[in-house]
Coordinates of C-alpha atoms and ligand atoms in Angstrom, one line a residue:
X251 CA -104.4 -32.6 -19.1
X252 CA -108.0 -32.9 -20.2
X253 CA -109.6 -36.2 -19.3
X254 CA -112.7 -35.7 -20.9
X255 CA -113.4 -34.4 -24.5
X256 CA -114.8 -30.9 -24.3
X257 CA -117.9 -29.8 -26.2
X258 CA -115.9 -26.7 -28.2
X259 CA -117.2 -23.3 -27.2
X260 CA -119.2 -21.1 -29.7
X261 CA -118.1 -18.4 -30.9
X262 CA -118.9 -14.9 -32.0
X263 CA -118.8 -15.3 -35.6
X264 CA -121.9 -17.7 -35.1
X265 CA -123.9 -15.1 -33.3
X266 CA -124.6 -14.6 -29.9
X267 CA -124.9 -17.4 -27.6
X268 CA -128.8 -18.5 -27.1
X269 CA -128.8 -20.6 -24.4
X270 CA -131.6 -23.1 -23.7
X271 CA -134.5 -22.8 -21.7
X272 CA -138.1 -24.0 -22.0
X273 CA -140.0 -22.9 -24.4
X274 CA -143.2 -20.5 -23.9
X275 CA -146.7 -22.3 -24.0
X276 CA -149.0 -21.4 -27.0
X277 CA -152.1 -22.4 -25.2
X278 CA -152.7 -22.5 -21.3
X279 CA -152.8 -25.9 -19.8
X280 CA -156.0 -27.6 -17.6
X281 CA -155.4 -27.5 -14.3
X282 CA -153.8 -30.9 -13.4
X283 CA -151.5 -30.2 -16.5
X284 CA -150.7 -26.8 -14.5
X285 CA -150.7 -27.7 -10.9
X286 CA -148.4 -30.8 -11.8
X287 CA -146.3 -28.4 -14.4
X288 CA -145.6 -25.9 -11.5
X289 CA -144.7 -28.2 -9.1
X290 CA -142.0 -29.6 -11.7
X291 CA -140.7 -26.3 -13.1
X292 CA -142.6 -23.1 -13.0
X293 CA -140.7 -21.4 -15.3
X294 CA -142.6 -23.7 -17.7
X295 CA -145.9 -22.8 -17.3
X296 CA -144.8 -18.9 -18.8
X297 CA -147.4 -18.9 -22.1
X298 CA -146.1 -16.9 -25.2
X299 CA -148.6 -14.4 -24.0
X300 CA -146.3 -12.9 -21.2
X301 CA -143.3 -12.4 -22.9
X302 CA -145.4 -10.3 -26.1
X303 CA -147.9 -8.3 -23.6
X304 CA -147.7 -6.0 -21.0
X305 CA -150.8 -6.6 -18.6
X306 CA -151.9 -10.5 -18.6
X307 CA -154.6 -11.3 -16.4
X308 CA -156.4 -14.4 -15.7
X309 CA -158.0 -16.6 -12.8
X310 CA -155.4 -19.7 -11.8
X311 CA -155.6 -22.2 -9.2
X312 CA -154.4 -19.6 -7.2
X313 CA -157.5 -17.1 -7.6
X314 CA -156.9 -14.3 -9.5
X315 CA -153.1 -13.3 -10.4
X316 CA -152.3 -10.3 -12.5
X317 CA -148.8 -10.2 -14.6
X318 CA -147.1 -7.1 -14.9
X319 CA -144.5 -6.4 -17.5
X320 CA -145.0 -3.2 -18.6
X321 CA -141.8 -0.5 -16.6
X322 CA -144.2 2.0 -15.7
X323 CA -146.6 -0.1 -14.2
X324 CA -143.7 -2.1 -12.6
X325 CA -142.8 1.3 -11.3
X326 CA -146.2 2.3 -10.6
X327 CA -146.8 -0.8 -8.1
X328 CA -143.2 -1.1 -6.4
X329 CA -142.4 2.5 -5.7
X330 CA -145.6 4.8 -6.6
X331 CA -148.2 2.0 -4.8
X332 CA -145.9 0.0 -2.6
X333 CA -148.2 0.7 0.2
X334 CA -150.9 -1.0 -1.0
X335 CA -149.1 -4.2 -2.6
X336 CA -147.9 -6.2 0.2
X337 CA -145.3 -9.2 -0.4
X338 CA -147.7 -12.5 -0.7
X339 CA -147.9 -14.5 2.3
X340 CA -146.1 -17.3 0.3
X341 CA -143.3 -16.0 1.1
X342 CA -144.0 -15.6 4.7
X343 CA -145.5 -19.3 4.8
X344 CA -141.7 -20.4 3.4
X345 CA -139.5 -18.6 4.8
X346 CA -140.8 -17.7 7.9
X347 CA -140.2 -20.6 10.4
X348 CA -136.7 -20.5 9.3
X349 CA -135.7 -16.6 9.0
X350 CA -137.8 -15.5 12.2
X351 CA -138.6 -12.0 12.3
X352 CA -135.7 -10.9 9.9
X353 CA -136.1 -8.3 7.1
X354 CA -137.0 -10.3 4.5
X355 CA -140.2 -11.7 6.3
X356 CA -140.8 -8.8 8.5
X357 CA -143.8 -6.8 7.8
X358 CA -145.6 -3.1 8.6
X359 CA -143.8 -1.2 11.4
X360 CA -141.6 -3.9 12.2
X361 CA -140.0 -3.8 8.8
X362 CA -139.7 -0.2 8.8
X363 CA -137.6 0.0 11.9
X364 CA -135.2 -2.6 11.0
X365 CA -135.2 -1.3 7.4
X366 CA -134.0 1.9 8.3
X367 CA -131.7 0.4 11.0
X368 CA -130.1 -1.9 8.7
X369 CA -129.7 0.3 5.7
X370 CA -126.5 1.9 7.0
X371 CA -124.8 -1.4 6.6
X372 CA -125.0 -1.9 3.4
X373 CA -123.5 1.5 2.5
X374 CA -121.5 1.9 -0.5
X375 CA -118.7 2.7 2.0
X376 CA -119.3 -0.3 4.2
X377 CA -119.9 -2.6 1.1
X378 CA -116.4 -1.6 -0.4
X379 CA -114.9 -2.3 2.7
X380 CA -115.3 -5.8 2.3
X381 CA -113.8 -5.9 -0.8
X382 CA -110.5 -8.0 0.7
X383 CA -112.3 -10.5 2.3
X384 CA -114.9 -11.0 -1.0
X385 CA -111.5 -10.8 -3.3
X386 CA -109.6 -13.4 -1.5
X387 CA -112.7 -15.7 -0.4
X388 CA -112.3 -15.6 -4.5
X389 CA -108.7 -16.6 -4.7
X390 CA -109.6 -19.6 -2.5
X391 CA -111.6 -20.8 -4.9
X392 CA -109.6 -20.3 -7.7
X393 CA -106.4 -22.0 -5.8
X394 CA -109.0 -25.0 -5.0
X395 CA -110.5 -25.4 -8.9
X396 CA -106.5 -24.8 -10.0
X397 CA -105.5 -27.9 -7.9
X398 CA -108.7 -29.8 -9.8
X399 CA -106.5 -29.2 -13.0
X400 CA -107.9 -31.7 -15.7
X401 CA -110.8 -33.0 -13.7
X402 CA -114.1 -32.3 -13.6
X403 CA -115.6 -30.3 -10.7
X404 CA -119.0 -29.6 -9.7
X405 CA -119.6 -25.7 -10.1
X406 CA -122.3 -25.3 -8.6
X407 CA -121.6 -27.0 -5.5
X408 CA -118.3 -24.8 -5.6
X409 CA -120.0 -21.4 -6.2
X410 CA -122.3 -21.9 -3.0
X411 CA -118.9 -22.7 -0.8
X412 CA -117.6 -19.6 -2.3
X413 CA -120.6 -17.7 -1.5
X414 CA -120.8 -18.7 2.2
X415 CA -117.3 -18.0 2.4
X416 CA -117.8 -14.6 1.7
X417 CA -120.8 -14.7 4.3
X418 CA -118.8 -16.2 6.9
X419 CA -115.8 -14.2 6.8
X420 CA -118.2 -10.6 6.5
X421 CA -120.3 -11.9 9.0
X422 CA -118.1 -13.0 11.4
X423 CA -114.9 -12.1 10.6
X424 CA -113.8 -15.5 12.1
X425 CA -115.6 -18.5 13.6
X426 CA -115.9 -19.9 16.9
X427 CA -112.0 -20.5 18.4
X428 CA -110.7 -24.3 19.0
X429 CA -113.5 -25.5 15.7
X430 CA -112.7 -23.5 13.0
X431 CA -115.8 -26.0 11.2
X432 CA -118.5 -25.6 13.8
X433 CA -119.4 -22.4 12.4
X434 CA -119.8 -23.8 8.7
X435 CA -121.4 -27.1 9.6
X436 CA -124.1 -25.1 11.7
X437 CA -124.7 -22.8 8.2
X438 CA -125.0 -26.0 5.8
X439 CA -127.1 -28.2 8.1
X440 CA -129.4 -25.1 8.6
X441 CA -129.5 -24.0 5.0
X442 CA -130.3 -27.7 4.2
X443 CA -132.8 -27.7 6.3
X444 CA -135.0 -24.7 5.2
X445 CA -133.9 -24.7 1.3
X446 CA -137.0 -27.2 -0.3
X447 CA -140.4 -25.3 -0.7
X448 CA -143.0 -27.4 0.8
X449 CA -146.1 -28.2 -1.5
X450 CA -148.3 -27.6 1.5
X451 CA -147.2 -23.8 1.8
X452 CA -147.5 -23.1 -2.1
X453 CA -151.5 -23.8 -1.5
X454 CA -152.0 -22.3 2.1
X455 CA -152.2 -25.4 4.1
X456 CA -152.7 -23.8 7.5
X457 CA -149.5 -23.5 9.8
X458 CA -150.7 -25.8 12.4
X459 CA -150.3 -28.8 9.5
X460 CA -146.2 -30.7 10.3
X461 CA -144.3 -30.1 7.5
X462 CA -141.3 -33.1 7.3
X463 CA -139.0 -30.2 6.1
X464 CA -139.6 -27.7 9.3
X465 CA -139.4 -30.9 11.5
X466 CA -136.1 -31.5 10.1
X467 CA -135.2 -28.1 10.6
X468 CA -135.5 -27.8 14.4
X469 CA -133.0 -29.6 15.1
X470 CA -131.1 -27.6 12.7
X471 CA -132.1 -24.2 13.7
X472 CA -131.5 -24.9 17.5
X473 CA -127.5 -26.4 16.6
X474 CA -126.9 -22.8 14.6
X475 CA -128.8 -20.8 17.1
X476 CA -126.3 -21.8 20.0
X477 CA -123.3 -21.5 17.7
X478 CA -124.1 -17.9 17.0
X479 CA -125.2 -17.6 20.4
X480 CA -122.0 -18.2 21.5
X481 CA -120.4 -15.5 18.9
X482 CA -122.7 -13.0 19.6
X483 CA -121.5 -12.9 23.7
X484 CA -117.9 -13.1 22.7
X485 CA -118.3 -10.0 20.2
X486 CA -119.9 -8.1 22.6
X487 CA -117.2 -8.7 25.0
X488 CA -114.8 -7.7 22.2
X489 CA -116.7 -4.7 21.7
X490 CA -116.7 -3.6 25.1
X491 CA -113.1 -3.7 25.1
X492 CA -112.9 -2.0 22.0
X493 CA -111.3 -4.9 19.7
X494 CA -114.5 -6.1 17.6
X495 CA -113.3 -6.6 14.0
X496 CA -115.0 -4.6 11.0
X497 CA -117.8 -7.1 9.9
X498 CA -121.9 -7.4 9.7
X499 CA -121.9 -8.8 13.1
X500 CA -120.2 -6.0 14.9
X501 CA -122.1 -3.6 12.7
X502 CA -125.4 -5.0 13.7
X503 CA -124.5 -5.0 17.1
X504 CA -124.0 -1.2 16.5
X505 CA -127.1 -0.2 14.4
X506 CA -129.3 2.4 15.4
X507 CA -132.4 3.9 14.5
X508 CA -131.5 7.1 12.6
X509 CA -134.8 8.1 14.1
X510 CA -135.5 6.8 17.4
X511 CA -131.8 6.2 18.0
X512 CA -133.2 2.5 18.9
X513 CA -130.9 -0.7 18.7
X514 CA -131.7 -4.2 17.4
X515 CA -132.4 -6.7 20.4
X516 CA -130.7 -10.1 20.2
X517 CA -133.5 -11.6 18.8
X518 CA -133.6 -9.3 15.9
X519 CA -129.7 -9.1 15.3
X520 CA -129.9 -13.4 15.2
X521 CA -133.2 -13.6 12.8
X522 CA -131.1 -11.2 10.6
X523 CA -127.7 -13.4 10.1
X524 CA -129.9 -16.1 9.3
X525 CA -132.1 -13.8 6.5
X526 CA -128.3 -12.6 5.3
X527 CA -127.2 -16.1 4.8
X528 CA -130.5 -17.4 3.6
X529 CA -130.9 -14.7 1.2
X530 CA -127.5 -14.0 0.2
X531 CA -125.3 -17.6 -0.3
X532 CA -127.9 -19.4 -2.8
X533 CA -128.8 -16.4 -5.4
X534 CA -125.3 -15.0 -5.4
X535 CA -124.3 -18.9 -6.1
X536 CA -126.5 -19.5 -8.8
X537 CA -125.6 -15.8 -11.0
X538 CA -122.1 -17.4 -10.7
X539 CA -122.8 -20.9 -11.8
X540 CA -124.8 -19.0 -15.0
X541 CA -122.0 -16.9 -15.3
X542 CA -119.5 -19.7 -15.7
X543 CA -121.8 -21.3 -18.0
X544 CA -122.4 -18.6 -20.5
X545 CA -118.7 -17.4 -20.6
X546 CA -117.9 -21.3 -21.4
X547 CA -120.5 -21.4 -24.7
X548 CA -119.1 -17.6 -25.8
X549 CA -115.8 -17.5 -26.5
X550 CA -115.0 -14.2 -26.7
X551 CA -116.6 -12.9 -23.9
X552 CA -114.5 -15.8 -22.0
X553 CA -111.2 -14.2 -23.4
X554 CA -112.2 -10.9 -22.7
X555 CA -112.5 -11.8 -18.9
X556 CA -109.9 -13.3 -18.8
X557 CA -107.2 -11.1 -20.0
X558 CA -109.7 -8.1 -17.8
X559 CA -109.0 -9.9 -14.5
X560 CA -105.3 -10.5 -15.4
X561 CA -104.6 -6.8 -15.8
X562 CA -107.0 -6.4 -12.8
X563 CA -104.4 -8.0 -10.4
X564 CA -101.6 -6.0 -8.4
X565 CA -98.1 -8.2 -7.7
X566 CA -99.8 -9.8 -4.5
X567 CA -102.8 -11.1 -6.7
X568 CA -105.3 -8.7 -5.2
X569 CA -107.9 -7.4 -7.7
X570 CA -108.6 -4.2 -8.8
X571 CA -112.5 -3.9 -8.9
X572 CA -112.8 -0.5 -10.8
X573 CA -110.7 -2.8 -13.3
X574 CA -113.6 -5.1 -13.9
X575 CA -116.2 -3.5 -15.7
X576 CA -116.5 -5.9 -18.3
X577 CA -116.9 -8.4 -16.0
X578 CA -119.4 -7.1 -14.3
X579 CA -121.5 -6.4 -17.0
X580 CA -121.0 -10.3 -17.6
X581 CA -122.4 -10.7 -14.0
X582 CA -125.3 -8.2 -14.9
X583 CA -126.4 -9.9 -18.3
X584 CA -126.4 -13.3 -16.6
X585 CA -128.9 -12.4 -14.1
X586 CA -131.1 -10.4 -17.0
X587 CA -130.6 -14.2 -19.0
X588 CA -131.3 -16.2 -15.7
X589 CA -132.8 -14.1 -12.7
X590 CA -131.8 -15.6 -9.3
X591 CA -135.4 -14.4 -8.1
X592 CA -137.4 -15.3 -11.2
X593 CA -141.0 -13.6 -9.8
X594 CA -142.2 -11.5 -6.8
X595 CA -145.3 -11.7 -6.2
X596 CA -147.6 -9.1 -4.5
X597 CA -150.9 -8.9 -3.1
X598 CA -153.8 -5.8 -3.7
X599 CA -154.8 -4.5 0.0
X600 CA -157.6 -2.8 -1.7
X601 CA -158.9 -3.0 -4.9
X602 CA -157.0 -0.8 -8.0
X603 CA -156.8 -0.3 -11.7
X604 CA -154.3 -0.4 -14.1
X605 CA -155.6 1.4 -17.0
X606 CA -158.6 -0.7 -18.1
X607 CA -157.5 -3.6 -15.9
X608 CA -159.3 -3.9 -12.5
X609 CA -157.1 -5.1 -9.7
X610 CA -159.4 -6.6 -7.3
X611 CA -158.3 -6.8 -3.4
X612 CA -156.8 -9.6 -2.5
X613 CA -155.9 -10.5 -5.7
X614 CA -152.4 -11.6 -7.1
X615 CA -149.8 -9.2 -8.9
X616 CA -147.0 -10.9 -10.2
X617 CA -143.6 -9.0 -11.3
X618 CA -141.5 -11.5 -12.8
X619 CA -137.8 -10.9 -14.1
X620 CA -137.9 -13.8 -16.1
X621 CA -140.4 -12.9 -18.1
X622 CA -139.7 -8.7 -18.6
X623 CA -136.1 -9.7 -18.7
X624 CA -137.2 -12.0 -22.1
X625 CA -139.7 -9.5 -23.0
X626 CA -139.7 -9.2 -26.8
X627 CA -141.2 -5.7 -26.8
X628 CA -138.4 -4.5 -24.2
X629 CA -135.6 -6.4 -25.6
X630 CA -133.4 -6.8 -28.7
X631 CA -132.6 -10.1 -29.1
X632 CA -133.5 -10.7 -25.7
X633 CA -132.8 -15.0 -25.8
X634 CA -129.3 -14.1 -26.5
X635 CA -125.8 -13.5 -24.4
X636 CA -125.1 -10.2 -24.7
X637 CA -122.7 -8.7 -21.7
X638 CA -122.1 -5.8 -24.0
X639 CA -125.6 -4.4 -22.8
X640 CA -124.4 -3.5 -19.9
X641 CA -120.9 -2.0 -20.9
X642 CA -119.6 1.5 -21.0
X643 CA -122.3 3.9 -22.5
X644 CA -124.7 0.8 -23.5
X645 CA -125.7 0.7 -19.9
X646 CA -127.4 3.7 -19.3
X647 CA -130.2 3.2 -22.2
X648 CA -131.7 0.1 -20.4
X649 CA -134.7 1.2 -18.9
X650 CA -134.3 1.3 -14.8
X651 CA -137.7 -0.6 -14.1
X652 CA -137.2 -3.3 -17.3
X653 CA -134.0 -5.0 -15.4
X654 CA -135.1 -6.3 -11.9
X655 CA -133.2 -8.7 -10.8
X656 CA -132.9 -7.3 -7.0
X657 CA -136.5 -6.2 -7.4
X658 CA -137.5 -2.2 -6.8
X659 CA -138.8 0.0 -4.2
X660 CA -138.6 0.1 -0.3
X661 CA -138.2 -3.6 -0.2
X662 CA -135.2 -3.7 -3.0
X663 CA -132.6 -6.1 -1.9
X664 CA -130.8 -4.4 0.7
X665 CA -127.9 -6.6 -0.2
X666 CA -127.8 -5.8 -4.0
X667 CA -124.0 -3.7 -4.2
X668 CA -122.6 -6.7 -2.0
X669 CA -123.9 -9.3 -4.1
X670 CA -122.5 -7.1 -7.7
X671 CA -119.6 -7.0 -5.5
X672 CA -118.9 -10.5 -4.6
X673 CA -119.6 -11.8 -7.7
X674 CA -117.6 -9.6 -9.5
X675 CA -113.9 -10.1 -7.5
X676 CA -115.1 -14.0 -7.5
X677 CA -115.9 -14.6 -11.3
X678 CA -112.5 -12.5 -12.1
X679 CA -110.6 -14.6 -9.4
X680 CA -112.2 -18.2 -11.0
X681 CA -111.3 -16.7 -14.8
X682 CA -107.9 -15.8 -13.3
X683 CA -107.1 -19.4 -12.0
X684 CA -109.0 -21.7 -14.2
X685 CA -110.8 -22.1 -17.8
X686 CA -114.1 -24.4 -17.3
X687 CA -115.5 -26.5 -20.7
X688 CA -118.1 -28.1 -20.8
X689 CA -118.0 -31.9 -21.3
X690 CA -119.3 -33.3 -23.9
X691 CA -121.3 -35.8 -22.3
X692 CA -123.2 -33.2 -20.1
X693 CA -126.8 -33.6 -20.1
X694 CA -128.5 -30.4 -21.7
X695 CA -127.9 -26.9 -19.3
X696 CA -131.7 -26.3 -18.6
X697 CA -132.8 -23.9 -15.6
X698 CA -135.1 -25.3 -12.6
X699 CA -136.8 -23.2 -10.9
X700 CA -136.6 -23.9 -7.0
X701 CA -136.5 -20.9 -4.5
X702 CA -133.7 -19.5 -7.3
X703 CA -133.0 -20.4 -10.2
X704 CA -130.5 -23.4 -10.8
X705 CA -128.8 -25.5 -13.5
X706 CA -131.7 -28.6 -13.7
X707 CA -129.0 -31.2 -13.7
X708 CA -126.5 -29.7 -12.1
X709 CA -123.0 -28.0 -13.9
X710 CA -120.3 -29.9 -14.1
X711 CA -117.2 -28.7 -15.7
X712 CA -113.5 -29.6 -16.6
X713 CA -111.0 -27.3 -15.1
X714 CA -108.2 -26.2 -16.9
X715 CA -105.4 -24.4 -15.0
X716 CA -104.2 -21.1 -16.1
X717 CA -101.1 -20.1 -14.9
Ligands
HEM881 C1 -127.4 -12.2 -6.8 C2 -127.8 -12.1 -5.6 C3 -129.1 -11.6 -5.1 C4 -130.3 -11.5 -5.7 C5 -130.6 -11.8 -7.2 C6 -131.3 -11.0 -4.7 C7 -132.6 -10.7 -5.0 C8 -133.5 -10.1 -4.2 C9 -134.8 -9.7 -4.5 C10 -135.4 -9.8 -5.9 C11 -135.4 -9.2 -3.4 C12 -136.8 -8.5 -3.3 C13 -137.9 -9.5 -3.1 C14 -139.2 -8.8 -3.2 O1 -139.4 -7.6 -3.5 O2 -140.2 -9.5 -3.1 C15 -134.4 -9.3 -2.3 C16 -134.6 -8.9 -1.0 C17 -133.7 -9.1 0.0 N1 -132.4 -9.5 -0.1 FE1 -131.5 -10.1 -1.8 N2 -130.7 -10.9 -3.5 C18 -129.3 -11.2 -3.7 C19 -128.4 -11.2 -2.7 C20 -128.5 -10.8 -1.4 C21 -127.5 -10.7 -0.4 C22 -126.0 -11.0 -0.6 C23 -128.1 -10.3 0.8 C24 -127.6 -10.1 2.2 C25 -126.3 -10.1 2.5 C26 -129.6 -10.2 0.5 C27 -130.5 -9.8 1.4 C28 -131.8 -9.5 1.1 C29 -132.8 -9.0 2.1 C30 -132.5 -8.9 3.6 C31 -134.0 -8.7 1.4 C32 -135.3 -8.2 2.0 C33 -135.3 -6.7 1.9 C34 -136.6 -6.1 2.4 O3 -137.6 -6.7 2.3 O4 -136.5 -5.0 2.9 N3 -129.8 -10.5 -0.8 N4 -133.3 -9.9 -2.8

């Protein structure tokens, strides 16, 4: 039973579902009205300017930042030029003191080695071997929302459970013996922790300046490093004796160097669970929470999931992903409508041109899926939920360097066919257990952007059991 009245989903008939978002700027704002705008929602300082033109330069508070829309160029700068557009320190400044010396925050040499150590793990042959512990870290959730039947649940909060789920059991096939929780208490308290973006690294405050957040964090990072301490000896035990289960631990344990035939040290195999988990529970969370919300405003793209991930399932409930294409193409226009990484930003080593455009060094290029994935000249209705984009046939005339939500290039997201993955097994699984609605009384489902990009006020949702 329903205890709340349900705002009724929109249909088909009354054209595609346009979800809402802020609008474009007409003119650009003084710079209080910017810096202040940013800090609120930077996804709302975008100007009508972007989402019409290719190349839009001009100088910010920021010095001079270039945005780059057009696919050649984006191809030109993350695969043709990589070398001389490094990832902005911002980054770095963030994520650093959290992540260590992992892939995402390693640069030069350092990245290259673990680069090509660590792409063998994500393999398509590794990635589909995690499909069972992905597939029922989504029947979990869809036992846990069935049980909610009739009340309202928060989705979001649900989505990032089921996403460090999945981490958690592929990263260490179980946790530490005697308290089962230790494991995911040591992953929320650090993920806490190192989650807020502190004003003083968005403008370059030097390192040496205490940020509250990193304080916080210490004792954070110190509680998860001896908990995975711990594992790490008692895999290595295991793998001596030849027991260690198939997951990312054991597998990073036994990465080499193709070239060099070089391992990972400790250090490195440690600053790279934490970049997995930072990197991969939050994004993967939020592409589901869309999801959820766009299937619940389009009717027939809900049905159509549904009756997909009921065919989909064998007699033990297990899913079928080569049975879930529709679905996937749900998961793939979500993060076209709402990006989980909505810019990268790169900075010019030396000075470049792109046509009559001068790059200088130093200076800002920004790439920014939220924008190209809006862009009116690369788009047809490009406001509008359209899964069907990415079905079948339809898939292959979208331009490779116009849809960039795990960016492009050497530093791609290494984690990109696991995330499609996940998502996939877990949105069929949810859609399998439970219909969510809306409630009527919601406050309007606006994105924020914040690290990723999230519902503003959160999503909360009746659930509605199934079978
Ligand atoms: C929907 C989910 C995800 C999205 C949208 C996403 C997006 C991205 C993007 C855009 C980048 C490139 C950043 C840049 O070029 O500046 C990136 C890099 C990265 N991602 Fe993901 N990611 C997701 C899930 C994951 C998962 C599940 C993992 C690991 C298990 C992961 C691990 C990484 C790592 C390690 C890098 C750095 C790669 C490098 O620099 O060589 N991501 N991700």
């Amino acid at each position: 039973m329903l205890d709340m009245p349900s705002r009724p989903a929109r249909t088909t008939v009354a054209g595609p579902f346009r979800p809402r978002v802020p609008p474009p700027l007409t003119r650009p704002l003084g710079l209080f009205a910017f810096l202040k705008k940013v800090r609120e929602n930077p996804i709302a300082t975008w100007m009508d300017a972007h989402f019409e033109e290719f190349v839009v330069a001009g100088e910010t508070a920021m010095g001079r930042v270039t945005v780059v829309s057009d696919p050649a160029l984006v191809r030109y700068l993350l695969v043709e030029r990589a070398a001389n557009y490094r990832k902005d320190d911002l980054q770095k400044r963030v994520l650093a003191p959290g992540l260590g010396n992992g892939l995402l925050t390693a640069e030069g040499d350092e990245w290259r080695l673990q680069r090509r150590t660590l792409a063998p793990i994500f393999s398509a042959r590794h990635v589909a071997g995690f499909v069972s512990q992905m597939d029922a870290a989504g029947a979990r959730l869809g036992r846990r929302l069935a049980r909610r039947d009739g009340a309202t649940v928060d989705v979001a909060l649900e989505m990032t459970r089921a996403t460090l789920d999945v981490l958690e059991r592929t990263i260490f096939t179980q946790g530490l013996p005697g308290d089962p929780d230790a494991l995911g208490r040591a992953i929320t308290r650090l993920l806490e922790s190192i989650g807020p973006i502190d004003p003083l690294d968005v403008f370059g405050f030097p390192a040496f300046v205490p940020r509250l957040g990193r304080l916080r964090a210490r004792p954070a990072l110190r509680f998860f490093a001896e908990v995975v301490d711990t594992l790490l000896e008692q895999r290595k035990a295991a793998l001596a004796r030849g027991e260690a289960p198939h997951d990312l631990m054991t597998l990073l344990l036994a990465a080499q160097d193709p070239e060099t035939g070089r391992g990972l040290s400790d250090i490195e195999v440690k600053a790279n669970i934490v970049t997995f988990i930072a990197a991969g529970h939050e994004t993967t969370a939020n592409a589901l929470t869309w999801a959820l919300y766009c299937l619940s405003q389009d009717e027939a793209a809900r049905t159509r999931v549904e009756a997909e991930a009921d065919a989909a399932a064998g007699p033990d409930g297990a899913l079928r992903l080569d049975r879930l294409p529709f679905t996937k193409a749900v998961m793939e226009e979500t993060m076209r409508l709402f990006p989980p990484v909505p810019f990268l930003s790169r900075q010019a080593l030396r000075e470049d041109r792109l046509g009559r455009v001068k790059i200088p060094r130093n200076s800002t290029v920004i790439i920014a899926p939220w924008v190209m994935h809006r862009h009116r000249k690369l788009w047809d209705e490009p406001d509008a939920f359209m899964p069907e984009r990415f079905f079948g046939s339809a898939r292959d005339a979208i331009e490779r360097f116009a849809y960039l939500p795990f960016g492009a290039g050497p530093r791609i997201c290494i984690g990109q066919s696991f995330s499609v993955q996940e998502a996939t097994l877990v949105l069929a699984q949810v859609a399998r257990a439970v219909r969510l609605t809306l409630p009527a009384d919601h406050p309007p489902v606006t994105p924020l952007h914040r690290v990723t990009l999230r519902p503003k006020d959160g999503l909360r949702m009746v659930a509605q059991r199934r079978t």
